[in-house]
Coordinates of C-alpha atoms and ligand atoms in Angstrom, one line a residue:
M1 CA -0.5 0.5 -0.2
K2 CA 1.0 3.3 -0.4
D3 CA 0.1 6.3 0.2
D4 CA 0.6 10.1 -1.1
V5 CA 1.7 12.7 1.3
H6 CA 1.7 16.5 0.7
G7 CA 3.2 14.6 -2.8
V8 CA 6.0 12.6 -1.6
A9 CA 5.0 8.9 -1.5
V10 CA 5.3 7.6 1.9
T11 CA 4.8 3.6 1.5
H12 CA 4.3 1.3 4.4
P13 CA 1.9 4.0 5.3
E14 CA 1.0 1.4 8.0
K15 CA 4.0 0.2 9.8
L16 CA 4.1 0.5 13.5
L17 CA 6.7 3.5 14.7
W18 CA 5.7 2.9 18.2
P19 CA 4.0 1.1 20.0
A20 CA 2.0 2.9 22.2
P21 CA 0.7 4.9 21.6
P22 CA 0.0 2.8 18.3
L23 CA 1.1 5.4 15.5
T24 CA 2.4 5.0 12.2
K25 CA 4.8 6.1 9.4
R26 CA 1.7 8.1 8.1
D27 CA 1.3 10.1 11.3
L28 CA 4.2 10.7 11.4
A29 CA 4.6 12.1 7.9
L30 CA 1.4 13.5 9.2
Y31 CA 2.8 15.6 11.8
F32 CA 5.9 16.7 9.9
E33 CA 4.3 18.3 7.1
A34 CA 1.7 20.3 9.8
Q35 CA 4.5 21.4 11.9
A36 CA 6.8 21.6 9.1
A37 CA 6.7 25.8 9.1
W38 CA 7.6 26.3 13.3
M39 CA 9.7 23.5 12.4
L40 CA 12.2 24.8 9.5
P41 CA 13.9 28.1 10.4
H42 CA 15.4 26.0 13.2
V43 CA 16.1 23.0 10.8
A44 CA 16.9 24.2 6.8
N45 CA 20.5 24.8 5.4
R46 CA 22.1 23.5 7.6
P47 CA 23.7 19.6 7.7
C48 CA 20.9 17.7 10.2
S49 CA 21.8 14.3 10.8
I50 CA 19.1 11.3 11.9
L51 CA 18.3 9.0 13.8
R52 CA 16.5 6.4 11.2
A53 CA 14.0 3.8 12.9
P54 CA 12.8 2.1 9.6
D55 CA 11.5 -0.5 11.7
G56 CA 10.1 1.0 14.2
V57 CA 11.6 2.4 17.5
E58 CA 11.8 -1.2 19.6
G59 CA 13.9 -2.2 16.0
E60 CA 17.2 -1.3 14.9
R61 CA 18.3 2.0 15.2
F62 CA 21.2 4.1 13.4
F63 CA 22.4 8.1 13.3
Q64 CA 23.1 9.7 9.7
R65 CA 25.1 12.4 8.1
H66 CA 25.6 10.9 3.9
K67 CA 22.6 10.7 1.9
M68 CA 22.5 6.7 1.3
K69 CA 22.2 5.5 -2.5
G70 CA 18.4 5.9 -4.1
A71 CA 16.9 9.0 -1.3
S72 CA 14.6 11.1 -1.9
A73 CA 15.6 14.1 -4.1
H74 CA 13.3 16.1 -2.3
I75 CA 16.8 15.2 0.9
V76 CA 19.6 18.1 -0.7
E77 CA 23.9 17.6 0.4
V78 CA 24.9 19.8 1.6
Q79 CA 28.9 21.1 1.2
V80 CA 30.9 21.8 4.1
A81 CA 34.6 22.8 4.2
G82 CA 36.9 20.1 4.2
E83 CA 34.8 18.0 5.2
A84 CA 35.3 15.2 2.0
K85 CA 31.3 13.9 2.1
P86 CA 28.8 16.2 1.8
Y87 CA 26.2 16.0 4.6
I88 CA 22.6 16.5 4.3
A89 CA 19.8 18.7 4.9
F90 CA 15.8 19.3 5.4
N91 CA 15.7 22.5 3.5
T92 CA 11.0 21.9 2.4
V93 CA 8.0 20.3 3.9
E94 CA 8.6 17.7 1.0
A95 CA 11.6 16.6 2.6
L96 CA 10.1 16.7 6.1
I97 CA 8.0 13.7 4.5
A98 CA 10.9 11.5 2.4
A99 CA 12.0 11.8 6.2
A100 CA 9.6 10.0 7.6
Q101 CA 9.7 8.0 4.5
I102 CA 13.0 6.3 5.3
G103 CA 12.4 6.1 8.6
A104 CA 13.9 9.1 10.0
I105 CA 12.5 9.9 13.4
E106 CA 14.7 12.2 15.2
L107 CA 16.3 15.8 13.2
H108 CA 19.7 16.6 14.5
P109 CA 20.9 20.0 13.4
W110 CA 24.1 21.6 13.4
N111 CA 23.6 25.5 16.1
C112 CA 25.1 27.6 12.8
R113 CA 23.6 29.9 11.1
P114 CA 21.3 28.8 7.7
G115 CA 23.3 28.3 5.2
E116 CA 26.8 28.7 6.6
P117 CA 28.3 26.3 8.7
E118 CA 31.6 28.3 10.3
A119 CA 28.7 30.7 12.4
P120 CA 27.1 29.8 15.6
G121 CA 23.8 30.7 15.4
R122 CA 22.1 29.2 18.7
L123 CA 23.9 28.5 21.6
V124 CA 23.2 25.5 23.5
F125 CA 22.7 24.0 27.3
D126 CA 21.7 20.6 27.7
L127 CA 21.0 19.9 31.2
D128 CA 21.2 16.5 32.3
P129 CA 20.5 15.3 35.1
G130 CA 21.8 12.9 36.5
P131 CA 20.4 9.2 38.6
D132 CA 17.9 9.6 41.3
V133 CA 17.8 12.9 40.5
A134 CA 14.2 15.1 40.3
F135 CA 13.0 17.3 36.5
A136 CA 12.3 20.0 39.5
R137 CA 16.2 20.6 39.8
V138 CA 16.8 19.9 35.6
V139 CA 14.2 23.3 35.7
D140 CA 15.7 25.6 38.3
A141 CA 18.9 24.7 35.9
A142 CA 17.5 26.5 32.8
K143 CA 15.8 28.5 34.8
E144 CA 19.5 30.0 36.5
V145 CA 21.5 29.1 32.8
R146 CA 18.4 32.5 32.0
E147 CA 19.4 34.7 34.2
R148 CA 23.1 34.2 33.8
L149 CA 22.0 35.0 29.9
E150 CA 20.0 37.6 30.5
A151 CA 22.7 39.0 32.7
V152 CA 25.0 39.5 29.8
G153 CA 22.1 40.2 27.6
L154 CA 21.6 37.4 25.5
A155 CA 17.9 36.0 25.3
A156 CA 17.2 32.1 26.8
F157 CA 14.4 29.7 24.6
C158 CA 13.3 27.1 26.8
K159 CA 12.3 24.3 24.9
T160 CA 11.7 19.5 26.6
S161 CA 15.3 17.7 24.9
G162 CA 12.1 14.8 24.2
G163 CA 14.4 12.4 26.7
K164 CA 15.8 13.3 30.2
G165 CA 16.3 17.0 29.9
L166 CA 15.8 20.6 29.0
H167 CA 17.8 22.7 26.2
V168 CA 18.1 26.0 26.8
V169 CA 19.1 28.3 23.3
T170 CA 19.8 31.1 22.4
P171 CA 19.7 33.5 18.8
L172 CA 22.3 34.4 18.1
K173 CA 23.2 38.1 15.4
D174 CA 24.9 37.5 12.5
V175 CA 27.4 40.6 12.7
R176 CA 30.6 41.0 11.4
A177 CA 34.0 40.0 12.6
R178 CA 31.4 37.9 14.5
P179 CA 32.3 35.0 16.6
G180 CA 33.2 32.1 15.9
W181 CA 32.6 28.5 17.2
D182 CA 36.4 28.4 19.2
E183 CA 34.3 31.4 20.9
A184 CA 31.4 30.5 21.4
K185 CA 32.5 26.9 23.2
A186 CA 34.4 29.6 25.3
F187 CA 31.3 31.3 26.0
T188 CA 28.7 28.3 27.4
R189 CA 31.8 26.5 28.8
E190 CA 33.2 29.7 30.7
L191 CA 28.8 30.2 31.6
C192 CA 28.7 27.3 33.0
V193 CA 31.8 26.6 35.0
Q194 CA 31.0 28.8 37.2
M195 CA 27.1 28.1 37.6
A196 CA 29.3 25.0 39.0
A197 CA 31.4 26.6 40.8
D198 CA 28.7 28.5 42.5
S199 CA 26.5 25.7 43.5
P200 CA 28.7 22.8 43.2
D201 CA 26.2 20.7 45.6
R202 CA 23.5 20.9 42.1
Y203 CA 25.4 21.0 39.3
V204 CA 28.6 20.0 37.5
V205 CA 30.8 20.0 34.1
N206 CA 32.6 17.4 34.8
M207 CA 31.4 14.1 32.2
A208 CA 32.7 11.6 34.6
K209 CA 29.3 9.7 35.3
T210 CA 30.0 9.5 39.0
L211 CA 30.6 12.7 39.8
R212 CA 26.6 13.0 37.9
V213 CA 25.0 11.5 40.7
G214 CA 22.4 14.0 42.7
R215 CA 23.6 16.5 39.9
V216 CA 22.4 18.4 36.5
F217 CA 25.1 17.9 34.5
L218 CA 26.1 21.7 32.4
D219 CA 26.7 20.1 28.9
Y220 CA 28.5 22.8 27.0
L221 CA 29.7 20.6 24.3
R222 CA 26.6 21.3 21.6
N223 CA 28.5 24.3 21.1
D224 CA 31.4 23.3 18.5
R225 CA 31.0 23.3 14.8
T226 CA 30.1 19.7 14.5
A227 CA 28.4 19.0 17.0
T228 CA 24.2 18.2 16.6
A229 CA 21.1 18.7 19.3
V230 CA 18.2 17.8 18.5
A231 CA 15.0 20.4 16.3
P232 CA 12.6 21.2 18.1
L233 CA 9.4 20.1 17.7
S234 CA 11.8 16.9 16.4
P235 CA 10.6 13.8 17.5
R236 CA 12.7 11.2 19.6
A237 CA 13.2 7.1 19.0
R238 CA 11.8 6.6 22.3
A239 CA 8.7 4.5 24.5
G240 CA 5.8 6.8 24.1
A241 CA 6.4 9.0 21.4
P242 CA 8.3 12.2 22.7
V243 CA 9.1 15.1 21.2
S244 CA 11.4 18.0 22.2
M245 CA 8.7 20.9 23.0
P246 CA 9.5 24.2 22.5
L247 CA 8.4 26.2 26.6
T248 CA 7.4 29.7 27.7
W249 CA 9.1 30.6 30.9
A250 CA 6.1 30.0 32.5
Q251 CA 5.9 26.8 31.6
V252 CA 9.2 25.8 32.5
R253 CA 9.1 25.1 36.6
A254 CA 7.9 22.7 39.1
G255 CA 5.8 19.8 37.8
L256 CA 6.6 20.3 34.2
D257 CA 6.4 17.0 32.6
P258 CA 7.5 16.4 29.4
M259 CA 6.4 13.2 28.8
R260 CA 2.9 15.4 28.2
F261 CA 4.5 16.5 25.3
T262 CA 3.9 13.5 22.2
L263 CA 3.6 13.4 18.3
K264 CA -0.3 13.3 19.5
T265 CA -0.2 16.0 22.2
A266 CA 1.7 18.7 21.0
P267 CA 0.8 20.6 17.6
A268 CA -2.6 20.9 19.4
L269 CA -0.9 22.5 22.5
L270 CA 2.2 24.1 19.9
G271 CA -1.1 25.8 18.6
K272 CA -2.7 27.6 21.2
S273 CA 1.2 28.5 23.1
K274 CA 3.0 31.5 22.5
A275 CA 6.5 29.9 22.2
W276 CA 10.0 30.4 20.7
A277 CA 7.5 33.7 19.8
D278 CA 10.1 36.3 19.5
Y279 CA 13.2 34.0 19.0
A280 CA 13.9 35.6 16.0
A281 CA 13.6 38.9 17.5
S282 CA 15.3 37.9 20.2
E283 CA 18.6 37.3 18.8
R284 CA 22.3 39.2 19.9
P285 CA 25.3 39.8 19.1
L286 CA 27.9 37.1 21.5
A287 CA 30.9 39.5 21.2
P288 CA 29.6 41.3 24.0
A289 CA 28.4 39.0 26.1
V290 CA 32.1 38.0 25.8
K291 CA 33.3 40.7 27.6
K292 CA 30.7 40.6 30.1
L293 CA 31.1 37.3 31.1
C294 CA 34.6 37.1 31.2
K295 CA 34.9 41.1 33.6
S296 CA 31.9 38.6 36.3
S297 CA 34.8 35.7 36.6
R298 CA 37.0 38.5 37.5
Ligands
ATP301 P1 18.2 12.9 26.7 O1 17.9 14.8 27.3 O2 17.9 12.7 26.8 O3 19.9 13.6 27.2 P2 19.4 14.8 24.6 O4 18.9 15.5 23.2 O5 19.7 16.3 25.0 O6 18.2 13.6 25.4 P3 20.8 12.4 22.9 O7 20.0 12.6 22.7 O8 21.5 11.6 24.7 O9 20.7 13.6 24.7 O10 22.3 12.6 22.5 C1 23.1 13.3 23.4 C2 23.6 14.8 21.8 O11 24.0 13.7 20.8 C3 22.3 15.0 21.1 O12 22.2 15.9 20.7 C4 22.6 14.5 19.7 O13 22.4 15.1 18.2 C5 24.2 13.8 19.9 N1 23.7 12.4 19.5 C6 23.2 11.1 19.2 N2 24.3 10.7 19.6 C7 24.0 11.3 18.4 C8 25.2 10.2 17.2 N3 24.8 8.3 17.3 N4 25.6 10.3 16.1 C9 25.7 11.4 16.5 N5 25.4 12.7 17.3 C10 25.1 12.2 18.3
MN302 MN1 20.5 15.7 27.6

């Protein structure tokens, strides 16, 4: 059996990708079609890795960043300086449906500006609870990251990861002589190091798993040239079909339950929400923030 979504063929549309709630390949294609206008500004024209689960989330899953033979022409290739093979990119609603067609459930774009792999376009703070850490502690961490960003003149937006934690995202403005990836990474590292130094019992920047017990891990390593983070509204190949849900800061409070936001529930909830409405208007240059943060560390 074959379906057509937005003019793109979807074969085996009844194939179950998530067993519970039961969600099919057609459901994924229709979700991408409906959310494309919201998602594409955050995804398009950047190298974008995908996590594929062609036999559903309980089957074999694999990451892919280069084009496969026979893939849809809607999935385009972008050449990145110094990289032998071009990366794939998803620039249109048709490309997102072509992603669903190959069982690409998760989209993980670079955090560069669209069309400019060398220019940081956003900062991402990936906040992960250690074992036995209540989600409310991750909420506290997100709010503190926001305070620290705003204190140096940057904006902050929060989303669930669709997994265990939260992501705080900062849109950056393009300016001449803009800082590059080294500066973006150094800035996010410094902000996280300062935060962990102020509350060593609550936060940790070190990768070592043993140090994460009882603490929230502040991961700044998404902020590098080839690093990726799951896109806002991307579904996750995890039980229950959660998505990475853009939130208003009012939603980032005790009692927040990331599993409320699924492929089934997210579209209606987002329709009623103002989450990230001022994202594009909130781009700020990084350089002045770097100066301010360095001053506060002395
Ligand atoms: P959680 O809140 O559960 O930690 P997450 O999205 O923050 O969810 P992961 O799914 O563990 O975290 O992924 C961490 C990061 O590493 C993601 O941002 C993703 O883009 C990247 N990533 C994960 N696995 C791979 C992989 N196999 N290849 C390339 N990048 C990957
Ligand atoms: Mn995480």
